[in-house]
Short mmCIF file of C-alpha atoms in Angstrom, two decimals:
data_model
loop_
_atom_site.label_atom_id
_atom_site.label_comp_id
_atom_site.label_asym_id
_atom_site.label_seq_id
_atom_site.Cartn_x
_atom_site.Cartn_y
_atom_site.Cartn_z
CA UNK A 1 67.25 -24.26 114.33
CA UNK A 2 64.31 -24.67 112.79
CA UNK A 3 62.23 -26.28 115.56
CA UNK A 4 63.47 -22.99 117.29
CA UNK A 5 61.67 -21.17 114.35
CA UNK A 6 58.89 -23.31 114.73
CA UNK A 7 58.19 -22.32 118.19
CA UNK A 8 59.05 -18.79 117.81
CA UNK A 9 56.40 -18.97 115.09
CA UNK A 10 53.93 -20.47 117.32
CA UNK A 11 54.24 -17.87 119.96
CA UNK A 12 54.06 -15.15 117.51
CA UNK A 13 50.65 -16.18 116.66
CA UNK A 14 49.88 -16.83 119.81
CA UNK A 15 50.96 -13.17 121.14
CA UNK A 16 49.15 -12.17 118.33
CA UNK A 17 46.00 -13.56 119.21
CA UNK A 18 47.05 -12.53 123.06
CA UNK A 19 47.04 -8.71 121.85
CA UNK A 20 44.12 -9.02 119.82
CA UNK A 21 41.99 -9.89 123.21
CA UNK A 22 44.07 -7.08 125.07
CA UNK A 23 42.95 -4.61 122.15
CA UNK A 24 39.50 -5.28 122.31
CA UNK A 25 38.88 -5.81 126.78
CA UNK A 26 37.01 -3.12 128.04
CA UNK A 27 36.70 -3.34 131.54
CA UNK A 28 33.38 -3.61 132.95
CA UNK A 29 31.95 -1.02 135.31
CA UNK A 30 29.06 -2.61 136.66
CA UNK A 31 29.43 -6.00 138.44
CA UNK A 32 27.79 -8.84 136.20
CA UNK A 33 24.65 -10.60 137.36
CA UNK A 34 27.09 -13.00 139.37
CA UNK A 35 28.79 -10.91 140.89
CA UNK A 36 25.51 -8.65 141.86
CA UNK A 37 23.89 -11.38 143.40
CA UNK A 38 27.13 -12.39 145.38
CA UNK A 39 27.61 -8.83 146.53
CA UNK A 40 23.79 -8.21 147.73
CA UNK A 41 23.43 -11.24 149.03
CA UNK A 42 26.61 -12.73 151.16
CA UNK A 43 26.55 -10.09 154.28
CA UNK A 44 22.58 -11.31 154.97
CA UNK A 45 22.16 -15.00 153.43
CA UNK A 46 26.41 -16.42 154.59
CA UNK A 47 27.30 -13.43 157.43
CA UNK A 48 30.75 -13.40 155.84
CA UNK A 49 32.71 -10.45 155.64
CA UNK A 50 35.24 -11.75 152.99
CA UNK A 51 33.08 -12.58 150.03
CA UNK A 52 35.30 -14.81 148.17
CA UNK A 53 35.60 -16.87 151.13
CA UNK A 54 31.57 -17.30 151.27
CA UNK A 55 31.46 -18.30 147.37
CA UNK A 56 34.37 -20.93 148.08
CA UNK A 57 33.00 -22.69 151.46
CA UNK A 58 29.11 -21.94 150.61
CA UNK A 59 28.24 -20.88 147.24
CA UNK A 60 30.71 -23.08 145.14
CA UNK A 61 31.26 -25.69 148.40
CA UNK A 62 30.93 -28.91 146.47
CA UNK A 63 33.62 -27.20 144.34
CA UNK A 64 36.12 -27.03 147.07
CA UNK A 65 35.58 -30.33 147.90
CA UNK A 66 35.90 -31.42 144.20
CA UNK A 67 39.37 -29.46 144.74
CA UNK A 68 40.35 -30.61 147.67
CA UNK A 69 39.84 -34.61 146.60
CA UNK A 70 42.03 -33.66 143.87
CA UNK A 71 44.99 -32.27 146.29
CA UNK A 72 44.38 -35.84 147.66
CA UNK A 73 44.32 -37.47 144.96
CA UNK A 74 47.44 -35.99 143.78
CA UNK A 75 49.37 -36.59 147.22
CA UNK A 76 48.47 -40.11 146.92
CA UNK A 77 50.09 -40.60 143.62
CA UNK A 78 52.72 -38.67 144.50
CA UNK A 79 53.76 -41.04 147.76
CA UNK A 80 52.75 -44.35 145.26
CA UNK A 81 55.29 -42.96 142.31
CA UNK A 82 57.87 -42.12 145.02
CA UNK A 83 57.29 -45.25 147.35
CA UNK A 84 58.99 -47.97 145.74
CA UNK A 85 62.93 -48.46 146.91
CA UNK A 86 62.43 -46.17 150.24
CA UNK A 87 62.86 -49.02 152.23
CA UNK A 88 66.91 -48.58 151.13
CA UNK A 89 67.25 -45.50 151.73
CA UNK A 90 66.31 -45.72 155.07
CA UNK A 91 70.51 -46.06 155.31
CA UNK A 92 71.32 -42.15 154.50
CA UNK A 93 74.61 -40.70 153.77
CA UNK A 94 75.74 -38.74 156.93
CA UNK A 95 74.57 -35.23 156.11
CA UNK A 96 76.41 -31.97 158.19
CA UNK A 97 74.92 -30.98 160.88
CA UNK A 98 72.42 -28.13 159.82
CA UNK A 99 74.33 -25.53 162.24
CA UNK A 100 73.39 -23.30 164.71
CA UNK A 101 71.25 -20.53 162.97
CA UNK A 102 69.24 -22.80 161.10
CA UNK A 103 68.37 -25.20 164.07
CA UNK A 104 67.53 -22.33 166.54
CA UNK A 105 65.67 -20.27 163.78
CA UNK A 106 63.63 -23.35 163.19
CA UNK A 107 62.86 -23.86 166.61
CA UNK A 108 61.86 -20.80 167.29
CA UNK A 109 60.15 -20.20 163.70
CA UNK A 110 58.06 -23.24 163.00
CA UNK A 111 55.50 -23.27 166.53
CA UNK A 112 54.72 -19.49 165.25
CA UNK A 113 54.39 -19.98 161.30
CA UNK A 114 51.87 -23.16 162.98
CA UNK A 115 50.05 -20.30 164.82
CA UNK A 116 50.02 -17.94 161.85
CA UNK A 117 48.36 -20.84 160.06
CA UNK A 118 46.07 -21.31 162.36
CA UNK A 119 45.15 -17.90 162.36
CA UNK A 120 44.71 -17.12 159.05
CA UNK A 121 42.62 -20.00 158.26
CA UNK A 122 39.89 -19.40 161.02
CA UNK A 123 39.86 -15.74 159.76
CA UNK A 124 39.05 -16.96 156.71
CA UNK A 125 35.88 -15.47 156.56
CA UNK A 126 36.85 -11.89 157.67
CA UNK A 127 40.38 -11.20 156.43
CA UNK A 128 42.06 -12.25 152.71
CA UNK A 129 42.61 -15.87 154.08
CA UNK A 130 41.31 -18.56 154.42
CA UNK A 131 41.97 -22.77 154.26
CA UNK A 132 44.51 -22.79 151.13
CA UNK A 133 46.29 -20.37 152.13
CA UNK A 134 46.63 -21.42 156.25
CA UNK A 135 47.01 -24.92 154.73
CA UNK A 136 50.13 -23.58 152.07
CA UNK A 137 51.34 -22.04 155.88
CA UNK A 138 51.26 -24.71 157.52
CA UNK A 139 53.41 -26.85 155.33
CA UNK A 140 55.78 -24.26 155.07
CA UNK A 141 56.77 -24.66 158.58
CA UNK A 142 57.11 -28.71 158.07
CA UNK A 143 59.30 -27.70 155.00
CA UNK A 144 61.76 -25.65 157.50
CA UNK A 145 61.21 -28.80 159.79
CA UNK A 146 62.32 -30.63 157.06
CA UNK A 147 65.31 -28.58 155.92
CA UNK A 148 66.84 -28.72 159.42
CA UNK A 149 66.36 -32.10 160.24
CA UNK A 150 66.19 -33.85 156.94
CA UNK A 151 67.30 -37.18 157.93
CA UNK A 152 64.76 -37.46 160.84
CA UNK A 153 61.88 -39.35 159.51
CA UNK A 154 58.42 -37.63 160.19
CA UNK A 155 55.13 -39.19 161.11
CA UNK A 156 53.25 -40.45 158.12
CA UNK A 157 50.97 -41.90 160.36
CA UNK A 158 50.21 -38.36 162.25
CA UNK A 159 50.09 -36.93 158.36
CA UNK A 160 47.22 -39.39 157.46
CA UNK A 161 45.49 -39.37 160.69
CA UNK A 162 45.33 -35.37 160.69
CA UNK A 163 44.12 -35.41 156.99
CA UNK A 164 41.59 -38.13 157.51
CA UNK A 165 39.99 -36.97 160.09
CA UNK A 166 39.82 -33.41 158.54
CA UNK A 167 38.53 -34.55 155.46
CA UNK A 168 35.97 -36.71 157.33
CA UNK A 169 34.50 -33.68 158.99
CA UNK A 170 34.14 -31.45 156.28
CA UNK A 171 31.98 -34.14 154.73
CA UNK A 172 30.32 -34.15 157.40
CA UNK A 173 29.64 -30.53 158.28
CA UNK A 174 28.40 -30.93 154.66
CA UNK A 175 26.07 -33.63 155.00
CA UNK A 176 24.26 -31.81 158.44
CA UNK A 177 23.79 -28.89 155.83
CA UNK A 178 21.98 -31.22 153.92
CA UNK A 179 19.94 -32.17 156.84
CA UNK A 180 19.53 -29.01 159.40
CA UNK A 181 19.67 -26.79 156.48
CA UNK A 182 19.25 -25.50 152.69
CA UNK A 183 21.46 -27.93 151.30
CA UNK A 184 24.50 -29.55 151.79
CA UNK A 185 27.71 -27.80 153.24
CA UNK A 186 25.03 -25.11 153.96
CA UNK A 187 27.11 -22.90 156.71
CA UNK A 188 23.28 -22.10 158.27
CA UNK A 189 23.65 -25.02 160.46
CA UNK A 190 25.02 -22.81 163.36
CA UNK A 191 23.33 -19.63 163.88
CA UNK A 192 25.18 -16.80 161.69
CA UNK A 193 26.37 -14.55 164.92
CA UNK A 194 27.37 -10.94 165.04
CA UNK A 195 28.32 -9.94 161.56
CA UNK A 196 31.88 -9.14 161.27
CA UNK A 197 32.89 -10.98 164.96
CA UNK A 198 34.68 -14.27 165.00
CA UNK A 199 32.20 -16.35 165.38
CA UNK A 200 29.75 -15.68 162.75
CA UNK A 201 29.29 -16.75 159.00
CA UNK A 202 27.58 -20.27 160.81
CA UNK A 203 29.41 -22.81 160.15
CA UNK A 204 32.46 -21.13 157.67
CA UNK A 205 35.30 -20.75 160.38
CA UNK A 206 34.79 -24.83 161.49
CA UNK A 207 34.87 -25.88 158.11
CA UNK A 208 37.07 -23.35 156.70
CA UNK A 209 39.41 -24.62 159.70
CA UNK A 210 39.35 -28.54 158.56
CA UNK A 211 40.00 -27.89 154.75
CA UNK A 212 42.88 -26.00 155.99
CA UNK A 213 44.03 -28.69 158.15
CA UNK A 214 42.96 -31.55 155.61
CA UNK A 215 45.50 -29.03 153.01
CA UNK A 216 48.53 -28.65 155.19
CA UNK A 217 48.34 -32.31 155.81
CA UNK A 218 48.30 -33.02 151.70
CA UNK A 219 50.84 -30.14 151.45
CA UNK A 220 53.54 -32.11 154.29
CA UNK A 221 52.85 -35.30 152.79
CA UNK A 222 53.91 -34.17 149.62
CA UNK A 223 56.35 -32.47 150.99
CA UNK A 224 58.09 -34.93 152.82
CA UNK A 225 57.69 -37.85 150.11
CA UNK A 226 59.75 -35.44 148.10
CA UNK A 227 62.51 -35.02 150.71
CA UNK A 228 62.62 -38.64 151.06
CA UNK A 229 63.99 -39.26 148.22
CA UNK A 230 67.16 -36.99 148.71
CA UNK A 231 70.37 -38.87 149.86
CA UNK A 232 70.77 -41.38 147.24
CA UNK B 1 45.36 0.72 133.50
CA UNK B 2 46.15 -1.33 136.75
CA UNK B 3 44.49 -4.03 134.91
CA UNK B 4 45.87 -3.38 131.47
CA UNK B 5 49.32 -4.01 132.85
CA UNK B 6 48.82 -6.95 134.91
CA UNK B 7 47.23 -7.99 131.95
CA UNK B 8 49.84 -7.46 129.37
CA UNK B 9 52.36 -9.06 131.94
CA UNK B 10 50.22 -12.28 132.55
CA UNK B 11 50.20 -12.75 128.50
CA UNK B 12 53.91 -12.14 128.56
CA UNK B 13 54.48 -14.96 131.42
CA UNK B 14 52.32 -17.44 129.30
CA UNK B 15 54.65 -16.54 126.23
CA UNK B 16 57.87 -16.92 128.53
CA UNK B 17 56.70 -19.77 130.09
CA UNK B 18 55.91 -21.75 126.53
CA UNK B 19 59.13 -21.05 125.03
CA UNK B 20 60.67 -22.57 127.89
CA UNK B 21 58.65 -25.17 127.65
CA UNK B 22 59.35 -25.89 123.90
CA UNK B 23 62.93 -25.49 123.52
CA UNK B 24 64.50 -26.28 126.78
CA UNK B 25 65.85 -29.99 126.96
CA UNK B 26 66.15 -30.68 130.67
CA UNK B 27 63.03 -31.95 132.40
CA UNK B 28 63.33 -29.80 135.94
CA UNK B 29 63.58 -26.58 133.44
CA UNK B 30 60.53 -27.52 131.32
CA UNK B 31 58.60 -27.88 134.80
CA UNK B 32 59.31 -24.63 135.96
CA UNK B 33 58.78 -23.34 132.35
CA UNK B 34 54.98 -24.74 132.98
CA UNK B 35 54.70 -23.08 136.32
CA UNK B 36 55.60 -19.36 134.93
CA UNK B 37 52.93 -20.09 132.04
CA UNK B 38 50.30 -20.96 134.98
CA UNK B 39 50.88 -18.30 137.02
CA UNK B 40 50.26 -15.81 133.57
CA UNK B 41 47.16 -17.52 133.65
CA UNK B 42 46.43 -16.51 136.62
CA UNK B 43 47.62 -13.02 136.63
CA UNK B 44 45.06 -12.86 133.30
CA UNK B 45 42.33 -13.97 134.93
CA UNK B 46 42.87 -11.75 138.56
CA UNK B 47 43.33 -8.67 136.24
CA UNK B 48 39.88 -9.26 134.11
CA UNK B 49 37.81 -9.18 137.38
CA UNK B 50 39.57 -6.11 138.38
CA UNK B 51 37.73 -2.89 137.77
CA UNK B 52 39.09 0.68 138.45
CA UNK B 53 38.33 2.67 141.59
CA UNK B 54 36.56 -0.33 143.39
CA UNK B 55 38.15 -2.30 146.17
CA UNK B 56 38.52 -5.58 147.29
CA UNK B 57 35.54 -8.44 147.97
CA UNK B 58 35.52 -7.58 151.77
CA UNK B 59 32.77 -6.06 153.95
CA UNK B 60 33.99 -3.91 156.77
CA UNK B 61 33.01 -1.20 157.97
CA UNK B 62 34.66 1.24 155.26
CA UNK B 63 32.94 -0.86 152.74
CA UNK B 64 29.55 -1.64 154.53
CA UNK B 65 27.25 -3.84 153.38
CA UNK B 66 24.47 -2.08 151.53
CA UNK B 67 26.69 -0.01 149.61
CA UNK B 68 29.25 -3.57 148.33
CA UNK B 69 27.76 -3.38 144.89
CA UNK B 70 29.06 -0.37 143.93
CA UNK B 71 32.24 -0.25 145.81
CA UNK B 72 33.93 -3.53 145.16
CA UNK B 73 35.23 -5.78 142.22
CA UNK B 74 33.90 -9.02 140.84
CA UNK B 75 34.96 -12.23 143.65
CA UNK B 76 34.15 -14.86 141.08
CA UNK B 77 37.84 -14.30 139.45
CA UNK B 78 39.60 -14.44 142.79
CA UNK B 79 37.85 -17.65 144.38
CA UNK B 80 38.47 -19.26 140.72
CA UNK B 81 42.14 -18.53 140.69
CA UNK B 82 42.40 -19.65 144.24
CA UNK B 83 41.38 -22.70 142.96
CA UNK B 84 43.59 -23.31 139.83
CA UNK B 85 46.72 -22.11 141.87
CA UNK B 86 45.81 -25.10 144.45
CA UNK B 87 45.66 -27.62 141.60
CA UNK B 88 48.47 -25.79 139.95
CA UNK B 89 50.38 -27.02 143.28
CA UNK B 90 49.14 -30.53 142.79
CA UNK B 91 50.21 -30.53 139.23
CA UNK B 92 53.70 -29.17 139.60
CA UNK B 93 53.83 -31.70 142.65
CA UNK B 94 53.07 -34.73 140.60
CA UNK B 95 55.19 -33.63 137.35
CA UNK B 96 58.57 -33.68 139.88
CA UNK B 97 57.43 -36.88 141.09
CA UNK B 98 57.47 -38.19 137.37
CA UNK B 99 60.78 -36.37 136.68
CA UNK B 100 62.86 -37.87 139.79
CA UNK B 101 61.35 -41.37 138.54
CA UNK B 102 62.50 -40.86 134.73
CA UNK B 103 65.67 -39.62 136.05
CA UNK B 104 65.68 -42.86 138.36
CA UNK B 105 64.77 -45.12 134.83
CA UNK B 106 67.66 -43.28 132.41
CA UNK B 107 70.08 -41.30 134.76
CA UNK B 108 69.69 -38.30 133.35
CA UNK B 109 66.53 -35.80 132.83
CA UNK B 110 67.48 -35.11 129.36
CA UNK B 111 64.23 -34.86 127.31
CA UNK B 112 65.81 -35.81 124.30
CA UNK B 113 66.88 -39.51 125.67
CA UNK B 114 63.26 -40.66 126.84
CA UNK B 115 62.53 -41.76 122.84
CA UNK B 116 59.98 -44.33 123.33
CA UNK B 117 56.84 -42.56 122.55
CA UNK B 118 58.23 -40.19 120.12
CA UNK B 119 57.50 -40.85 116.48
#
């Protein structure tokens, strides 16, 4: 009981503090310098329509690659922590059959949630998408994969190869911004294009493309070392 | 007032999402107890970049170009929390990773029975 009143102590202070900052926000009505310089400047220096794509692939690039090394990183651990003792589960408890609706729905759902992944992440730079979130769709459809068939065991290889490979040409997309352009993962390597069309915003839609690949590859790998360890 | 809500709600799911944290005993509730507080994070952060009457980061032709500072709201908020919900993934990710591997060591995912670092 009173560790109970402890906490609810703690969060009254903190909700205090929480409607102290709520009492004092304005909210601004001009855009800050930041966000000035982003708005005046992305249509003519990137050629992206979506703006918040052209700060994450260009402006803030190295960023995204700090972020996606860390999705790595964390899929990594995530199949070391889980590895150990797989090699006996390999002999599963029979599992029902998943049934009719699920296994047709799947096999009809997953090629198209692969396609809507595909599109949203080379519209990244004109609609509100973009790698993450193509990436997040992709894996979604190895999850329903995964659900219906969950004692068929799924490529790690393809998984690594996909993800390698992806991750191997953003770098390098990066490093021919460093030397055909401004800097590196500069999109001005390829010319910018009609503003607005598909292929403009230089190089955006290629890289935006692998870090969405390179994602739903971290994404399923995660995915399925977690399923693995069902049936125990 | 758009903002002011999503606001007030995103301080609420951080409150929610700490009490969880704090007085729930069973590992898989704690780590969902951590993802509500994240996402109030979030929700915080979207709302602060939000500014009333303006529209989203995206150039088209009903918001061209030349007039974009005026008509739309601050990216830096949205590309930031597309970010931390990413590595929000990658925690939650590696925290049920842990959890199935304490419940491997003791059987159970009882907080309260994992007593070797508490003091």
């Amino acid at each position: 009981m009173i560790r109970h009143l402890a906490v609810l102590l703690l969060l009254l202070g903190l909700g205090a503090a929480f409607a102290g900052l709520m009492a004092g926000y304005t909210p601004d009505e001009e855009l800050n310098l930041t966000g000035r310089y982003y708005a005046e400047n992305t249509a003519k220096d990137i050629g992206a329509a979506n703006i918040v794509t052209a700060i994450i692939v260009t402006y803030r690039g190295l960023d995204t690659l700090g972020e996606v090394t860390v999705l790595f990183l964390t899929a990594t651990i995530v199949g070391m922590v889980l590895a150990r003792g797989r090699r006996e589960r390999a002999l599963q408890l029979e599992l029902p059959p998943p049934g009719e609706l699920l296994e047709t729905g799947s096999r009809l759902l997953a090629p198209l949630i692969l396609l809507l992944g595909a599109y949203v992440f080379i519209n990244g730079h004109l609609t509100p998408g973009g790698g993450f979130q193509g990436g997040a769709i992709l894996a979604s459809a190895i999850l329903l994969l995964l659900l219906t068939y969950p004692t068929r065991r799924f490529g790690h290889r393809m998984i690594t190869v996909v993800e390698s490979v992806s991750g191997l040409a953003f770098i390098s997309l990066g490093v021919l911004g460093l030397l055909f352009a401004g800097g590196f993962l500069d999109n001005r390597i390829l010319p910018l294009g009609e503003y607005g069309s598909i292929f403009s915003a230089g190089a955006i839609p290629i890289i935006y493309a692998f870090v969405g690949l390179k994602v739903g590859a971290e994404f399923s790998s995660m995915l399925v070392n977690l399923s693995e360890t069902e049936g125990k | 007032m758009m903002a002011e809500v999503a606001m007030a709600t995103g301080f609420m799911l951080v409150l929610i999402g700490l009490y969880g944290a704090l007085t729930n005993r069973n590992i898989l509730r704690i780590i969902v107890s951590f993802t509500l507080a994240t996402t109030g994070v979030n929700l915080v952060m979207v709302a602060v970049g939000y500014m009333h009457g303006r529209t989203a980061p995206i150039l088209d032709e009903a918001v061209p170009a030349a007039e974009a500072v005026a008509r739309i709201i601050d990216p830096l908020p949205q590309a930031l929390v597309l970010t931390a919900i990413v590595i929000g993934l990658g925690v939650t990710t590696l925290m049920l990773a842990y959890a199935y591997k304490l419940h491997e060591s003791k059987g159970s995912l009882d907080i309260t029975k994992f007593t070797e670092l508490k003091w």
